[in-house]
Short mmCIF file of C-alpha atoms and ligand atoms in Angstrom, two decimals:
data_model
loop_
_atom_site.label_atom_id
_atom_site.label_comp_id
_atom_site.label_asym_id
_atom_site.label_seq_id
_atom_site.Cartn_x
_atom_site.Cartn_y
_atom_site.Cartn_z
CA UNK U 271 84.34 109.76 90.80
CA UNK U 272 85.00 109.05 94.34
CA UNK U 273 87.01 106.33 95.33
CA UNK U 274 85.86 103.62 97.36
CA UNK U 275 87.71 101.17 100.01
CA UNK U 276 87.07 98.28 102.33
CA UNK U 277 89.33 98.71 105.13
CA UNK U 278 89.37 95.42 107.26
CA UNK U 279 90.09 95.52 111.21
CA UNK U 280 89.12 98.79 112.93
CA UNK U 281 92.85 98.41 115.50
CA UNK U 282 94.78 101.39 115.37
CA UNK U 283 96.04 100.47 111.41
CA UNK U 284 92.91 100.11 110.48
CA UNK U 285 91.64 103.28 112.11
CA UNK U 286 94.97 105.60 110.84
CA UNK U 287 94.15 104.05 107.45
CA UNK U 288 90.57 105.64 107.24
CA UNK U 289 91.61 108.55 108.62
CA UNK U 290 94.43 108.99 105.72
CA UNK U 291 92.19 107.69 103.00
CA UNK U 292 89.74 110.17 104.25
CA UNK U 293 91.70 113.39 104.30
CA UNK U 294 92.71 112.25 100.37
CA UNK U 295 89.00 112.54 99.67
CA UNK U 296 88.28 108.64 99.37
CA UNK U 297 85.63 106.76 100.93
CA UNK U 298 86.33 104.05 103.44
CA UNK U 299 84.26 101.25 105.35
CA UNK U 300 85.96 100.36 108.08
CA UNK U 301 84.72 96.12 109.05
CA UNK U 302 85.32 95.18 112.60
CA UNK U 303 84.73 91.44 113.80
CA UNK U 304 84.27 93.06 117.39
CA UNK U 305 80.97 93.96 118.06
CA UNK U 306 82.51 96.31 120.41
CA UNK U 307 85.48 99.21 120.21
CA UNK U 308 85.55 99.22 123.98
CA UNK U 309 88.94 99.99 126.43
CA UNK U 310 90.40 97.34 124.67
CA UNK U 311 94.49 96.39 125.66
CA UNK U 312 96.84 98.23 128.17
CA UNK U 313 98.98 100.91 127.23
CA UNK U 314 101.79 102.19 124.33
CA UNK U 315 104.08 104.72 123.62
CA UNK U 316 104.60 106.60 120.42
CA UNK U 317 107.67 107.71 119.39
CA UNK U 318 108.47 111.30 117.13
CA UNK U 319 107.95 109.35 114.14
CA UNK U 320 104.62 108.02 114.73
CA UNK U 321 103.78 111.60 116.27
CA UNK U 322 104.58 113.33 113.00
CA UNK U 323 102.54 110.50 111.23
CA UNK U 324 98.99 111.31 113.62
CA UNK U 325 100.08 115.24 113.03
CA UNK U 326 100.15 114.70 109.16
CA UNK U 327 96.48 112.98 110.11
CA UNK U 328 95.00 115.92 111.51
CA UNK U 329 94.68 114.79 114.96
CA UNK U 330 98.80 115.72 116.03
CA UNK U 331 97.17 117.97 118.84
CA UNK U 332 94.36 115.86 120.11
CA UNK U 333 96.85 112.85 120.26
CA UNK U 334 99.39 114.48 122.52
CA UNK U 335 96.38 115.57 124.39
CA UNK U 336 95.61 111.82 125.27
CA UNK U 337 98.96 111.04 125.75
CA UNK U 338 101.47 112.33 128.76
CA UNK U 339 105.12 112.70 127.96
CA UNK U 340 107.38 109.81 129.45
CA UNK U 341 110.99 109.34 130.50
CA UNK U 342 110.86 105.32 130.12
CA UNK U 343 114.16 105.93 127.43
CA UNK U 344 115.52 108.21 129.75
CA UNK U 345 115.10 106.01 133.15
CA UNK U 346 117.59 102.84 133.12
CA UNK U 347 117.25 101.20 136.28
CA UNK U 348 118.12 97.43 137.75
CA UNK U 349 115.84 95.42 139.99
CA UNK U 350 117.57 96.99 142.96
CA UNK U 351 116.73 100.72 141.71
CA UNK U 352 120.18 101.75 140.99
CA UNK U 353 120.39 103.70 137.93
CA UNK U 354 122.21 103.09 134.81
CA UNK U 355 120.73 106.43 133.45
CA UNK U 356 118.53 108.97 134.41
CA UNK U 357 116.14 112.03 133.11
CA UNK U 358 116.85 115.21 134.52
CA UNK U 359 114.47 117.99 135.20
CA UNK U 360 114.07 119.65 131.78
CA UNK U 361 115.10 116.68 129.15
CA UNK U 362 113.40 116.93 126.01
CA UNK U 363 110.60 114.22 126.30
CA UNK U 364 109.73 112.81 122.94
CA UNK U 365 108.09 109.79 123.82
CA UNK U 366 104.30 110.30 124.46
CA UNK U 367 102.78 107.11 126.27
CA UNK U 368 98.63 106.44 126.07
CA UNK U 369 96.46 104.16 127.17
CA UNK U 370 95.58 101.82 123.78
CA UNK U 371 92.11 102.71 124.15
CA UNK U 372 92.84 106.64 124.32
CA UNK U 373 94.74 106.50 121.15
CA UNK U 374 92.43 104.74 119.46
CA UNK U 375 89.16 106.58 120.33
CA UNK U 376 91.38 110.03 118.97
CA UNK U 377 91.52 107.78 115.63
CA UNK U 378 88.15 107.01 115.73
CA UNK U 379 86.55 110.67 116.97
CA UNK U 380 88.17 112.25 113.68
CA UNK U 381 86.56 109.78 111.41
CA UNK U 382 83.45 110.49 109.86
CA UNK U 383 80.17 109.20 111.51
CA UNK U 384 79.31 105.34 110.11
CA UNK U 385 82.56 104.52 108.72
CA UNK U 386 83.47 101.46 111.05
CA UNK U 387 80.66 98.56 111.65
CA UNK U 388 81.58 96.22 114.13
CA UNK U 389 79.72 92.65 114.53
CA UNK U 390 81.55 92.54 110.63
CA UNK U 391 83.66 89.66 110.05
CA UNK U 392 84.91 89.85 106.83
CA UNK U 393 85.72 85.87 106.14
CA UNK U 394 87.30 85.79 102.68
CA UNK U 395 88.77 87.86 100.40
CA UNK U 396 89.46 87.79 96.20
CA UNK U 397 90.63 90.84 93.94
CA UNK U 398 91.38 90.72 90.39
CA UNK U 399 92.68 93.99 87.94
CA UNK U 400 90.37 96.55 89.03
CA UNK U 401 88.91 96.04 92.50
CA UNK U 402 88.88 93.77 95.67
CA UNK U 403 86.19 91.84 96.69
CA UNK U 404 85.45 90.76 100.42
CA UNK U 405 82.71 88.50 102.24
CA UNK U 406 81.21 89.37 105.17
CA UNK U 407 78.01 88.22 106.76
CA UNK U 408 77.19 86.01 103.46
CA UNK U 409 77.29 89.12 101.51
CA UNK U 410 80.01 90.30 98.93
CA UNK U 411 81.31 93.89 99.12
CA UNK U 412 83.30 95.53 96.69
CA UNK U 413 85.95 98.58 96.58
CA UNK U 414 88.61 100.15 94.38
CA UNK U 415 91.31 98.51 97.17
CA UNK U 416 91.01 96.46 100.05
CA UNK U 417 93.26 97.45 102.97
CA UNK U 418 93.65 94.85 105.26
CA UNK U 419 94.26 95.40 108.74
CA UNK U 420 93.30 92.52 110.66
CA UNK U 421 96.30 92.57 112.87
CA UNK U 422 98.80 89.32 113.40
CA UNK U 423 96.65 86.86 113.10
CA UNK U 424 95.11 88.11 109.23
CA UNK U 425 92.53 86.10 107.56
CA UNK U 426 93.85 87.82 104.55
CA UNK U 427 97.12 87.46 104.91
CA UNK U 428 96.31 83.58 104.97
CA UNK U 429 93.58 83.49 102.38
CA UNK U 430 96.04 85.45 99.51
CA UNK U 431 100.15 84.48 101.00
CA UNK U 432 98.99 80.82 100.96
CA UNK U 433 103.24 80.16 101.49
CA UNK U 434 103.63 82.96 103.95
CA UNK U 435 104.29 80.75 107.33
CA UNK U 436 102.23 81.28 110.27
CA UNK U 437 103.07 83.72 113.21
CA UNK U 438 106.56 82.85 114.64
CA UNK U 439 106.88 82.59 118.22
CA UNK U 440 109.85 84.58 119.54
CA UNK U 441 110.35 82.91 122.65
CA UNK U 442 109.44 85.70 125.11
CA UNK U 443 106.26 86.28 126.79
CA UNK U 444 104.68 89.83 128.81
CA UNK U 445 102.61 90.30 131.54
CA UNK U 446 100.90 94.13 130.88
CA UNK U 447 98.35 96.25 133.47
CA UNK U 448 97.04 99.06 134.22
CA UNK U 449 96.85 100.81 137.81
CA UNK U 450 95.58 103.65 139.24
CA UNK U 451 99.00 105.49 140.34
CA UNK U 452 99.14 108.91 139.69
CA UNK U 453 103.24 111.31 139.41
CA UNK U 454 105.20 107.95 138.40
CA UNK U 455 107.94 108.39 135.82
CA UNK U 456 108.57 106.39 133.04
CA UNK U 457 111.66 104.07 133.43
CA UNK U 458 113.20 100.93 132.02
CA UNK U 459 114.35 98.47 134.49
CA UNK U 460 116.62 95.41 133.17
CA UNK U 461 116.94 92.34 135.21
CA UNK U 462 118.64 89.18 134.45
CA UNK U 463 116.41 87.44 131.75
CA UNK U 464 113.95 90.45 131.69
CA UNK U 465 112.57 93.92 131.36
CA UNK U 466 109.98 95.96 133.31
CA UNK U 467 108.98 98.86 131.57
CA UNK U 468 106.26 101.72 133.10
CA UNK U 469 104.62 104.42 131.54
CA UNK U 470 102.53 107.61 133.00
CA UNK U 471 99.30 107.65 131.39
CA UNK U 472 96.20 110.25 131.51
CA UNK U 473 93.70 110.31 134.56
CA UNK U 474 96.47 109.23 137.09
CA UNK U 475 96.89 105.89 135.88
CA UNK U 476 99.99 104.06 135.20
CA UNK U 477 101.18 101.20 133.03
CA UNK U 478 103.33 98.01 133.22
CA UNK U 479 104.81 95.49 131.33
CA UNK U 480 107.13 92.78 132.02
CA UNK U 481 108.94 91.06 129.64
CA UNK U 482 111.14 87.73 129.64
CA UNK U 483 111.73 84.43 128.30
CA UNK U 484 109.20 81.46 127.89
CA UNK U 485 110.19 77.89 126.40
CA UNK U 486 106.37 77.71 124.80
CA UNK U 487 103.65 79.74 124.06
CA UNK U 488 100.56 78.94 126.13
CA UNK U 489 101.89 78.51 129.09
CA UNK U 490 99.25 79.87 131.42
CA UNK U 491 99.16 80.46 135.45
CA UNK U 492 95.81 79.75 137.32
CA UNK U 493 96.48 83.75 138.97
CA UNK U 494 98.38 85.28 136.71
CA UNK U 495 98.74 88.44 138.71
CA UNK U 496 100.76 85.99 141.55
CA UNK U 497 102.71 85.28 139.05
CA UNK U 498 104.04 87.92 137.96
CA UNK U 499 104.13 89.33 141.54
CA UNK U 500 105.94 86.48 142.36
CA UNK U 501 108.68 87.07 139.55
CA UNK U 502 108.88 90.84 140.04
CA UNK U 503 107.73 91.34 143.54
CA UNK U 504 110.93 92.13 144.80
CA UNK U 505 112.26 94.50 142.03
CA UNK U 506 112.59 98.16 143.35
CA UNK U 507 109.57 100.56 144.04
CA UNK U 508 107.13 101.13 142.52
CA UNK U 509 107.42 97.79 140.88
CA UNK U 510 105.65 95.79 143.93
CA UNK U 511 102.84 98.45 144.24
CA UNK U 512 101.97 98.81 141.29
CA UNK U 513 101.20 95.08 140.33
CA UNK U 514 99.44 95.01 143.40
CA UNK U 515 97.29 98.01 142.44
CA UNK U 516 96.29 96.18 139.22
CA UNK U 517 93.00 94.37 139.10
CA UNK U 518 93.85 90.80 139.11
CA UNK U 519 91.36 90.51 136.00
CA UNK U 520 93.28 92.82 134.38
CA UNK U 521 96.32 91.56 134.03
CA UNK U 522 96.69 90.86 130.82
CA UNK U 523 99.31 87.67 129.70
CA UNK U 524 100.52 87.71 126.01
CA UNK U 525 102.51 85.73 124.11
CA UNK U 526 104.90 87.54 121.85
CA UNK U 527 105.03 86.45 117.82
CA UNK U 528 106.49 88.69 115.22
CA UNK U 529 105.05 87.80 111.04
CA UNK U 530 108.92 86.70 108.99
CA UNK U 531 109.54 89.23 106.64
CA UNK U 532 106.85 89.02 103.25
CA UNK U 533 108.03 89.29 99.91
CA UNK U 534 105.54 91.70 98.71
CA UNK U 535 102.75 93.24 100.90
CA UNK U 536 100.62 93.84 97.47
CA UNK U 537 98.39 91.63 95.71
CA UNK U 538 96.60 93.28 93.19
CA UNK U 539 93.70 95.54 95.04
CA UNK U 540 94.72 93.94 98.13
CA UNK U 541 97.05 95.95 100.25
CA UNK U 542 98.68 94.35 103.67
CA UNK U 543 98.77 97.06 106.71
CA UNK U 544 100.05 96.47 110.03
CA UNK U 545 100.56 93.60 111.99
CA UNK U 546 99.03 92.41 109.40
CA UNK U 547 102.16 93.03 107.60
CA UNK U 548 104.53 92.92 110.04
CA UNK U 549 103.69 91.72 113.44
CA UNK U 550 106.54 92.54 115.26
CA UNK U 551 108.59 92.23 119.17
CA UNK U 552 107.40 94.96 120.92
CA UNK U 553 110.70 96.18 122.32
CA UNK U 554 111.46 99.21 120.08
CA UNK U 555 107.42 100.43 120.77
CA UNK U 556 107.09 100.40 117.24
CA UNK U 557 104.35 98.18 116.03
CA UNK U 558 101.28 100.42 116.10
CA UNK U 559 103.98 103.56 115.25
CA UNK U 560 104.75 101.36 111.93
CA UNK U 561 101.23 101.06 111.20
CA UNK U 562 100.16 104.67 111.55
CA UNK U 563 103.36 105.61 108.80
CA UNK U 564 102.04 102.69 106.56
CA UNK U 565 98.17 104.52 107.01
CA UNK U 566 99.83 107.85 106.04
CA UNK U 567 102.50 106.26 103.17
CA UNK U 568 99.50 104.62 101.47
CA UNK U 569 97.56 107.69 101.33
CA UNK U 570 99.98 109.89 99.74
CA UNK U 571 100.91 107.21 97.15
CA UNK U 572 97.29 107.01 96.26
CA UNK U 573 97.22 110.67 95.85
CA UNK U 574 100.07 111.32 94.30
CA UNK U 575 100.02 108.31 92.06
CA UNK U 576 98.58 108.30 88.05
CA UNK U 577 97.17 104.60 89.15
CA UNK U 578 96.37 102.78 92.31
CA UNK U 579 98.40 100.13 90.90
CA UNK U 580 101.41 102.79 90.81
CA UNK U 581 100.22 104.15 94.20
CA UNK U 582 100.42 100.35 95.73
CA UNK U 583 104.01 99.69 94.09
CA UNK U 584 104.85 102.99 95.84
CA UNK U 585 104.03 102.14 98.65
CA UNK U 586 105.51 98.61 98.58
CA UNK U 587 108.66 99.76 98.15
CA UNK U 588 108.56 101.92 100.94
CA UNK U 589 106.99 100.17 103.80
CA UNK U 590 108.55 97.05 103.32
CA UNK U 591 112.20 98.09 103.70
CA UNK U 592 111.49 100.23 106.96
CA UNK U 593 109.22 97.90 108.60
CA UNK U 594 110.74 94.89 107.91
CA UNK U 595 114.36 96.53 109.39
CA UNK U 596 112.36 97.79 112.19
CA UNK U 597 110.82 94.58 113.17
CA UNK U 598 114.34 92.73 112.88
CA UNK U 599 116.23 95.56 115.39
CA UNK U 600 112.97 94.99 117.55
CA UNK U 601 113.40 91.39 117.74
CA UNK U 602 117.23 91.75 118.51
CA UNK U 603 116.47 93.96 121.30
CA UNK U 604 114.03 91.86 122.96
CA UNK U 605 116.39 89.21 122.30
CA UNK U 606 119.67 91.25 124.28
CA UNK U 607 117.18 92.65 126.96
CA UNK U 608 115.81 88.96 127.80
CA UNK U 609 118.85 87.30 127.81
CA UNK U 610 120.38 86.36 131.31
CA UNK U 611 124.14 86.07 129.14
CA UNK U 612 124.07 89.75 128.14
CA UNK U 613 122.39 91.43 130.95
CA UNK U 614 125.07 91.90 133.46
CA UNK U 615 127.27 93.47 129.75
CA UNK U 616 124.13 95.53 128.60
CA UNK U 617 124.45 96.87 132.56
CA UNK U 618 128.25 97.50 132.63
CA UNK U 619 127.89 98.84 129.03
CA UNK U 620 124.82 101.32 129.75
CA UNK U 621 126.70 102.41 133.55
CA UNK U 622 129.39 103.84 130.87
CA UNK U 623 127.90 105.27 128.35
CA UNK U 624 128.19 109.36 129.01
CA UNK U 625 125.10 110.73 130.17
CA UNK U 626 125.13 113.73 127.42
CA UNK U 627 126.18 110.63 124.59
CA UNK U 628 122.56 108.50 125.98
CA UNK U 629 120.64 111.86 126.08
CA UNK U 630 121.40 112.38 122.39
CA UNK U 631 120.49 109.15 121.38
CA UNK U 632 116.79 109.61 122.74
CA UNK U 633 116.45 112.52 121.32
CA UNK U 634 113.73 113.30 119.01
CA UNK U 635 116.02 113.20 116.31
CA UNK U 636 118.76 110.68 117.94
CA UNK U 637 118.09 107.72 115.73
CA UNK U 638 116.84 106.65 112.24
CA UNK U 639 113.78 105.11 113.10
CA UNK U 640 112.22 108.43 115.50
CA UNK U 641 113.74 110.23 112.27
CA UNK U 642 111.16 109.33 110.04
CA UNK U 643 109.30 111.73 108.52
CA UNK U 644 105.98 111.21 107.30
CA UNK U 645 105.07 112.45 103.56
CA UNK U 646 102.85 115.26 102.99
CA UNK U 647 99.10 114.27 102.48
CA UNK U 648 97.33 116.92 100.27
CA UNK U 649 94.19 116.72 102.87
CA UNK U 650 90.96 117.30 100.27
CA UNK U 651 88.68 115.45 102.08
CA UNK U 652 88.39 117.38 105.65
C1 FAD X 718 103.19 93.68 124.77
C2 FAD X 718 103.05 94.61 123.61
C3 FAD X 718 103.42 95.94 123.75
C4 FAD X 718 103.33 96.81 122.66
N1 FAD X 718 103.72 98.11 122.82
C5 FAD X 718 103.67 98.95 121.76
C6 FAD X 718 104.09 100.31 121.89
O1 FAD X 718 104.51 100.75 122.96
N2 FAD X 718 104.02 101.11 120.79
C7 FAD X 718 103.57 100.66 119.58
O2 FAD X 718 103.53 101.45 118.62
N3 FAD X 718 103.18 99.37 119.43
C8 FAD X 718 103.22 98.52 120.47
N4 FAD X 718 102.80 97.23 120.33
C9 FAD X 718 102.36 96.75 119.01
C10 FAD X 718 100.94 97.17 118.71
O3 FAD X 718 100.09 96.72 119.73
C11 FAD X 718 100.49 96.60 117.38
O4 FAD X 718 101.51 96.72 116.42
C12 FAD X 718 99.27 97.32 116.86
O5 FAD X 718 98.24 97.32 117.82
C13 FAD X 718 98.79 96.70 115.56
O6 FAD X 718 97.66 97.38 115.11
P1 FAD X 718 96.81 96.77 113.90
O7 FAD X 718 95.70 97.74 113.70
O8 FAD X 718 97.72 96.46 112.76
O9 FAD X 718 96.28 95.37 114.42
P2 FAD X 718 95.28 95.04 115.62
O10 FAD X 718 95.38 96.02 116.72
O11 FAD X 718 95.50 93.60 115.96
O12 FAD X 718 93.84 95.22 114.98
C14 FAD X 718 93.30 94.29 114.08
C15 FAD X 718 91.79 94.42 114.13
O13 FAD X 718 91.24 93.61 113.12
C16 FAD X 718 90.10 92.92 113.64
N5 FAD X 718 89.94 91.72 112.80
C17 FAD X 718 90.75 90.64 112.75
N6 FAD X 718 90.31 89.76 111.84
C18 FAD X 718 89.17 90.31 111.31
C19 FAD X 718 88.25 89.86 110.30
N7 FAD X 718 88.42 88.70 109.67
N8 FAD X 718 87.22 90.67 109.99
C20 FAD X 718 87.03 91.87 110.62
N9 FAD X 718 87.87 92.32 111.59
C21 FAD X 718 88.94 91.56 111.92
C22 FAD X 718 90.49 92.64 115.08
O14 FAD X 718 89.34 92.40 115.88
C23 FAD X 718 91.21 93.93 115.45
O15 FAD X 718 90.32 94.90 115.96
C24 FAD X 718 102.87 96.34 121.40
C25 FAD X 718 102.46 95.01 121.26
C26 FAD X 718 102.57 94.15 122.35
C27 FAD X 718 102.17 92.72 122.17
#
C-alpha cells in the first residue's frame, strides 16, 4: 500500500521533502498558505553538502544549472577594497549561489504535477499512533506522517512544543537585493560591526546582503534603500553601484532570529523540517542547505526503516546533532563578523593566514559541515 504524507509549507524544505518522499515511492501533498510560488526572496548559496543532497534528489544537474559558481569564500575584502584573501584564476569553486526563486522552481519542476496547493493554510495539527491529522480550510486531512515545514515562524511547532520558546532574536539585522550587474565576483567584505556579502547569479544579475548589529527587531527606515546606501555607500566598488542598481522596492529588510535548540524534532506522526526545526543565523549559508539534508535523511530512514516510527527515531538522531551544531557555529560567526571588538583581530588574523592554508579550508572537502554526505535514497518512485 502506498504511503501517504501531508507535507506543510511548500519553501525549499518543504519542496526537497516531496521530492525525497517521492523518489521513495510515497505520496505527498504539499499545503502552501501562499496563494502564490512567485520570485519570492533574494538570493543563497549552497555549499558541497547541500549540492550532494539536490544530486541524491535527482535534480544535482539542473540545480547547478540555475546556479553560477561563486568566489564569496574565496574574496576577503575591507570597506576600502584591500584584500585579506583572494581567488585566483582556476580555484576550485564549490559554492554555487542562486537566486531563491531559481532554486526553488528546480524543486518544484521535478515534482509531480498537483502535489503543492497553495491558498492552503493548514491551521492546526493532532497525530496519535498511526497517522497525523491536519486542518486546513475547515476540513481535516489525514496521512501516514505529517512533515512540517512551515519555516521559523511554525504553526506546528507552536501547536505540538507548547514549552518550545518563541523565535530568539539574535541581535543582527540584513538588508538583501537583487541588481541587474552582470561579471561581478563573489566576495566577503568585513567592516567594523558588519559584513557585505555578493553573489553572481544567472541572467546577469547580482546579489547583496549586508549584515550588522540592531538593538531591536522592528526597527524600520521610511527608504530603506537610503539606508543602507547611507551605511555602505562608501564601502569599495561595486558596493555603491550595486545598491543603487537595486529597485528601491526591492530591497528587502529582515530581521535575523535563529529557533534554541529542541529536544526532540518528533512527535509521534509529526516530523519537524527546517526552519521549522532550526531557524538559524544565516552566516555559514546553511539554513536552506540543512533543510535539503533533513528532506533527503528523512527519506532514507523511511525507506530503510521496518517502521515509520523507527524511520522518525532515525532520523531524530541524526538531524538534530548536525543542525543544531550548525546553527550554534552560525550564530558565533555572525556574532565575530558583527562585532566592532573583533573586527580589526578577524582582519589582522585573516591578512596572515597563508593563502594555500585559506584555500584548503574552502575547499569542497575543507571542513565538516561541506563534508557531509548525503545517504543513498533507493529512488523507486521516478
Ligand atoms: C538573510 C538570510 C540569508 C540566507 N542565506 C542563506 C544561504 O545563503 N544559504 C542557505 O542555505 N540558507 C540561507 N538562509 C536560510 C534559508 O533562507 C532558510 O533556512 C530556508 O529558506 C528555510 O526553508 P524552509 O522551507 O524550512 O522554510 P520557509 O522558506 O520559511 O518556508 C516555509 C513555507 O511554509 C509556508 N507556511 C507557513 N505556515 C504555513 C501554514 N500554517 N500552512 C501552510 N503553509 C505555511 C510559508 O508560506 C512558506 O512558504 C538565509 C536566511 C536569511 C534570513
Amino acid at each position: 500500500m502506498t504511503r501517504q504524507a501531508i507535507v506543510v509549507g511548500a519553501g525549499i524544505g518543504g519542496l526537497a521533502t516531496a521530492l525525497a518522499l517521492h523518489r521513495i515511492g510515497w505520496q505527498a501533498t504539499v499545503l502552501e498558505r501562499a496563494a502564490e510560488l512567485g520570485e519570492i526572496g533574494a538570493g543563497m548559496s549552497q555549499a558541497p553538502n547541500a549540492l550532494r543532497a539536490l544530486a541524491e534528489l535527482g535534480v544535482g544537474e539542473r540545480a547547478r544549472a540555475a546556479g553560477v559558481p561563486t568566489d564569496a569564500s574565496a574574496n576577503l575584502r575591507t570597506p576600502d577594497g584591500r584584500y585579506l584573501q583572494r581567488a585566483r584564476p582556476g580555484d576550485p569553486r564549490p559554492l554555487f549561489a542562486f537566486h531563491r526563486a531559481d532554486l526553488h522552481g528546480v524543486l518544484l519542476e521535478a515534482l509531480p504535477a498537483g502535489w503543492v496547493r497553495t491558498n492552503a493554510e493548514v491551521t492546526a495539527v493532532r497525530q496519535d499512533a498511526t497517522s497525523g491529522t491536519v486542518i486546513c480550510d475547515g476540513t481535516e486531512l489525514n496521512a501516514d506522517l505529517v512533515v512540517a515545514a512551515d519555516g521559523i515562524g511554525s504553526t506546528m511547532r507552536r501547536q505540538l512544543w507548547p514549552q518550545a520558546p518563541a523565535p530568539r532574536f539574535l541581535g543582527r539585522t540584513a538588508w538583501l537585493g537583487v541588481a541587474e550587474m552582470p561579471g561581478l565576483p563573489g566576495s566577503v567584505t568585513l567592516g567594523p560591526g558588519g559584513y557585505v556579502l555578493i553573489h553572481p547569479l544567472s541572467r546577469g544579475r547580482a546579489y547583496w546582503a549586508y549584515v550588522t548589529t540592531a538593538r531591536a527587531p522592528g526597527i524600520r527606515y521610511d527608504d530603506e534603500k537610503a539606508e543602507v546606501a547611507r551605511r555602505i555607500g562608501s564601502w569599495h566598488d561595486p558596493i555603491p553601484a550595486l545598491v543603487e542598481a537595486t529597485p528601491a522596492g526591492a530591497v528587502i529588510h529582515i530581521d535575523i532570529h535563529h529557533v534554541d535548540p529542541l529536544p526532540t524534532y518528533v512527535r509521534g506522526r509529526v516530523v519537524l523540517l527546517g526552519d521549522a526545526a532550526h531557524a538559524m543565523s544565516p552566516d555559514r549559508g546553511q539554513g536552506a542547505g540543512q533543510s535539503i539534508e533533513d528532506a533527503v535523511v528523512l527519506a532514507a530512514a523511511l525507506a530503510g526503516e521496518p517502521t515509520i516510527e523507527d524511520a522518525l527515531r532515525r532520523y531524530d538522531a541524526e538531524r538534530r546533532p548536525r543542525t543544531q551544531a550548525t546553527a550554534r557555529g552560525a550564530g558565533k560567526d555572525g556574532q565575530r563578523l558583527t562585532s566592532q571588538v573583533a573586527h580589526r583581530a578577524i582582519v589582522t588574523m585573516l591578512r596572515m593566514v597563508p593563502a594555500a592554508l585559506w584555500r584548503k579550508g574552502i575547499a569542497a572537502d575543507g571542513n565538516a559541515t561541506w563534508r557531509w554526505q548525503p545517504p543513498r535514497l533507493p529512488a523507486t518512485g521516478t
